[in-house]
Amino acid sequence: MIYIVEDDAGIRDMMTYTLGSTGFPSRGFADAEGFWDALKNEIPELVILDIMLPGEDGIQILKRLRAGASTQDIPVIMATAKGTEFDKITGLDLGADDYLAKPFGMMEMTSRVRAVLRRTRKPVQTHELRIGKLVINDSEHSVLSDGMRVMLTLKEYELLLLLARNMGRVFTRDNLLSAIWGIDYDGETRTVDVHIRTLRAKLGKCGEYISTVRGVGYRLEDTQL
């Protein structure tokens, strides 16, 4: 959603229509009051903000946006009157991401919106690890082996995740015992062997990714199945 704060109804309607028809749903506001009320219910992806507004002007709105914890990262494009370099510099200094000099064309506006969104959109963070036919989704605590869901105990899952996050690294049994069961765990290193054996069995063919390094311990590596 894109919010447009513009007091000229004709320009505001044209901007809203153009953005909507090019795949950017938008809402228009004639003044700061309506804009702030809308922010209570939905944080927009971007704001186009006219500087010359009745009541609270665009510069004041921008200052408040940048001062708010929930609004400080919203991309803002300032709309300035042609030739008002002072307003343009002031807006950029206060954290505006771009500006449009009035009168501007609708194609230019759409192009600038796309450019700002490309620059400011944060990459989607994935919590998924893929090793061959093994898929570990840490946000869901789920494991797929060759497309089939695998049910693991907490310790089995933690053991697999540790190995997967350190592809190719060899862990001794003591390393694994300390990392998964805790440094004060009184059990024997045989506990690790039992869990590795069970883990391999549950993973089926993907269990072959967990290799034994004789006399040392275990590692996970991508082998061709």
CSV table of C-alpha atoms in Angstrom, one decimal, residues 14-159:
chain,number,residue,atom,x,y,z
A,14,MET,CA,-4.8,11.1,-10.7
A,15,MET,CA,-1.8,9.8,-8.7
A,16,THR,CA,-4.0,7.2,-6.9
A,17,TYR,CA,-5.5,6.0,-10.1
A,18,THR,CA,-2.2,5.8,-11.9
A,19,LEU,CA,-0.5,3.9,-9.1
A,20,GLY,CA,-3.4,1.5,-8.7
A,21,SER,CA,-3.5,0.7,-12.5
A,22,THR,CA,0.2,-0.1,-12.5
A,23,GLY,CA,0.0,-2.6,-9.6
A,24,PHE,CA,0.5,-0.3,-6.6
A,25,PRO,CA,-2.6,-0.1,-4.4
A,26,SER,CA,-2.7,3.4,-2.9
A,27,ARG,CA,-4.8,5.7,-0.7
A,28,GLY,CA,-4.9,9.5,-0.9
A,29,PHE,CA,-5.2,12.0,1.9
A,30,ALA,CA,-5.9,15.7,1.8
A,31,ASP,CA,-4.0,16.6,5.0
A,32,ALA,CA,-1.9,15.3,7.8
A,33,GLU,CA,-4.8,14.4,10.1
A,34,GLY,CA,-6.3,11.8,7.8
A,35,PHE,CA,-2.8,10.4,7.1
A,36,TRP,CA,-1.9,10.0,10.8
A,37,ASP,CA,-5.3,8.3,11.4
A,38,ALA,CA,-4.6,5.8,8.6
A,39,LEU,CA,-1.2,5.0,10.0
A,40,LYS,CA,-2.7,3.7,13.2
A,41,ASN,CA,-4.2,0.8,11.2
A,42,GLU,CA,-1.8,0.2,8.4
A,43,ILE,CA,1.9,1.0,7.8
A,44,PRO,CA,2.3,1.8,4.1
A,45,GLU,CA,5.2,0.5,1.9
A,46,LEU,CA,5.9,4.0,0.7
A,47,VAL,CA,4.6,7.6,1.2
A,48,ILE,CA,4.4,10.3,-1.4
A,49,LEU,CA,4.4,13.5,0.5
A,50,ASP,CA,3.6,17.0,-0.8
A,51,ILE,CA,5.5,19.7,1.1
A,52,MET,CA,2.9,22.5,0.8
A,53,LEU,CA,-0.1,21.2,2.8
A,54,PRO,CA,-2.7,23.0,5.0
A,55,GLY,CA,-1.9,22.7,8.7
A,56,GLU,CA,1.0,20.4,9.3
A,57,ASP,CA,3.2,20.6,6.2
A,58,GLY,CA,5.2,17.9,4.5
A,59,ILE,CA,8.5,18.8,6.2
A,60,GLN,CA,6.8,18.5,9.6
A,61,ILE,CA,5.2,15.2,8.7
A,62,LEU,CA,8.6,13.8,7.5
A,63,LYS,CA,10.2,14.8,10.8
A,64,ARG,CA,7.6,12.9,12.7
A,65,LEU,CA,7.9,9.9,10.5
A,66,ARG,CA,11.6,9.7,11.0
A,67,ALA,CA,11.2,10.2,14.7
A,68,GLY,CA,8.7,7.3,15.2
A,69,ALA,CA,10.0,3.8,15.9
A,70,SER,CA,7.4,2.2,13.7
A,71,THR,CA,7.6,4.7,10.9
A,72,GLN,CA,11.2,5.7,10.7
A,73,ASP,CA,12.0,3.2,7.9
A,74,ILE,CA,9.1,4.0,5.6
A,75,PRO,CA,10.4,5.2,2.2
A,76,VAL,CA,9.3,8.8,1.5
A,77,ILE,CA,9.2,10.7,-1.8
A,78,MET,CA,8.7,14.4,-1.4
A,79,ALA,CA,6.7,16.4,-3.9
A,80,THR,CA,8.2,20.0,-4.2
A,81,ALA,CA,7.3,23.0,-6.3
A,82,LYS,CA,9.5,23.4,-9.3
A,83,GLY,CA,12.6,25.5,-8.5
A,84,THR,CA,12.3,25.3,-4.7
A,85,GLU,CA,15.8,23.9,-4.1
A,86,PHE,CA,15.7,24.7,-0.4
A,87,ASP,CA,12.7,22.5,0.2
A,88,LYS,CA,14.3,19.7,-1.8
A,89,ILE,CA,17.6,19.8,0.1
A,90,THR,CA,15.8,20.1,3.4
A,91,GLY,CA,13.7,17.1,2.7
A,92,LEU,CA,16.7,15.0,1.6
A,93,ASP,CA,18.6,16.1,4.7
A,94,LEU,CA,15.7,15.0,6.9
A,95,GLY,CA,15.7,11.5,5.4
A,96,ALA,CA,13.5,11.7,2.3
A,97,ASP,CA,14.4,8.9,-0.2
A,98,ASP,CA,13.7,10.9,-3.4
A,99,TYR,CA,11.7,13.9,-4.6
A,100,LEU,CA,9.4,14.9,-7.4
A,101,ALA,CA,9.4,18.5,-8.8
A,102,LYS,CA,6.0,19.7,-9.7
A,103,PRO,CA,4.5,19.6,-12.2
A,104,PHE,CA,5.5,16.0,-12.8
A,105,GLY,CA,4.3,13.4,-15.2
A,106,MET,CA,2.5,10.2,-14.0
A,107,MET,CA,5.1,8.0,-15.7
A,108,GLU,CA,7.9,9.8,-13.9
A,109,MET,CA,6.1,9.3,-10.6
A,110,THR,CA,5.6,5.6,-11.2
A,111,SER,CA,9.2,5.2,-12.3
A,112,ARG,CA,10.5,6.9,-9.1
A,113,VAL,CA,8.2,4.8,-6.9
A,114,ARG,CA,9.6,1.6,-8.5
A,115,ALA,CA,13.2,2.8,-8.1
A,116,VAL,CA,12.8,3.7,-4.4
A,117,LEU,CA,11.1,0.5,-3.6
A,118,ARG,CA,13.9,-1.5,-5.3
A,119,ARG,CA,16.4,0.4,-3.2
A,120,THR,CA,14.7,0.2,0.1
A,121,ARG,CA,13.0,-3.2,0.1
A,122,LYS,CA,14.8,-5.5,2.5
A,123,PRO,CA,15.6,-9.0,1.1
A,124,VAL,CA,13.4,-11.7,2.4
A,125,GLN,CA,15.2,-13.6,5.0
A,126,THR,CA,15.0,-17.4,4.6
A,127,HIS,CA,15.5,-19.8,7.4
A,128,GLU,CA,15.7,-22.7,5.1
A,129,LEU,CA,18.7,-24.9,4.5
A,130,ARG,CA,19.0,-27.1,1.5
A,131,ILE,CA,21.5,-29.9,1.2
A,132,GLY,CA,20.9,-32.0,-1.8
A,133,LYS,CA,17.4,-33.6,-1.2
A,134,LEU,CA,17.4,-32.6,2.4
A,135,VAL,CA,15.5,-29.5,3.4
A,136,ILE,CA,15.6,-28.0,6.9
A,137,ASN,CA,13.2,-25.1,7.7
A,138,ASP,CA,14.3,-23.6,11.0
A,139,SER,CA,11.4,-21.2,11.3
A,140,GLU,CA,9.0,-24.2,11.2
A,141,HIS,CA,11.4,-26.7,12.8
A,142,SER,CA,10.5,-29.0,10.0
A,143,VAL,CA,12.7,-31.5,7.9
A,144,LEU,CA,12.0,-32.9,4.5
A,145,SER,CA,14.0,-35.8,3.2
A,146,ASP,CA,13.6,-36.4,-0.5
A,147,GLY,CA,10.2,-34.6,-0.3
A,148,MET,CA,8.9,-36.5,2.6
A,149,ARG,CA,8.3,-35.0,6.1
A,150,VAL,CA,10.5,-36.5,8.8
A,151,MET,CA,9.5,-36.4,12.4
A,152,LEU,CA,12.5,-35.8,14.7
A,153,THR,CA,12.9,-35.5,18.4
A,154,LEU,CA,14.3,-32.1,19.7
A,155,LYS,CA,17.8,-33.5,20.2
A,156,GLU,CA,17.8,-35.2,16.8
A,157,TYR,CA,16.7,-31.9,15.1
A,158,GLU,CA,19.3,-29.8,17.0
A,159,LEU,CA,22.0,-32.3,16.0
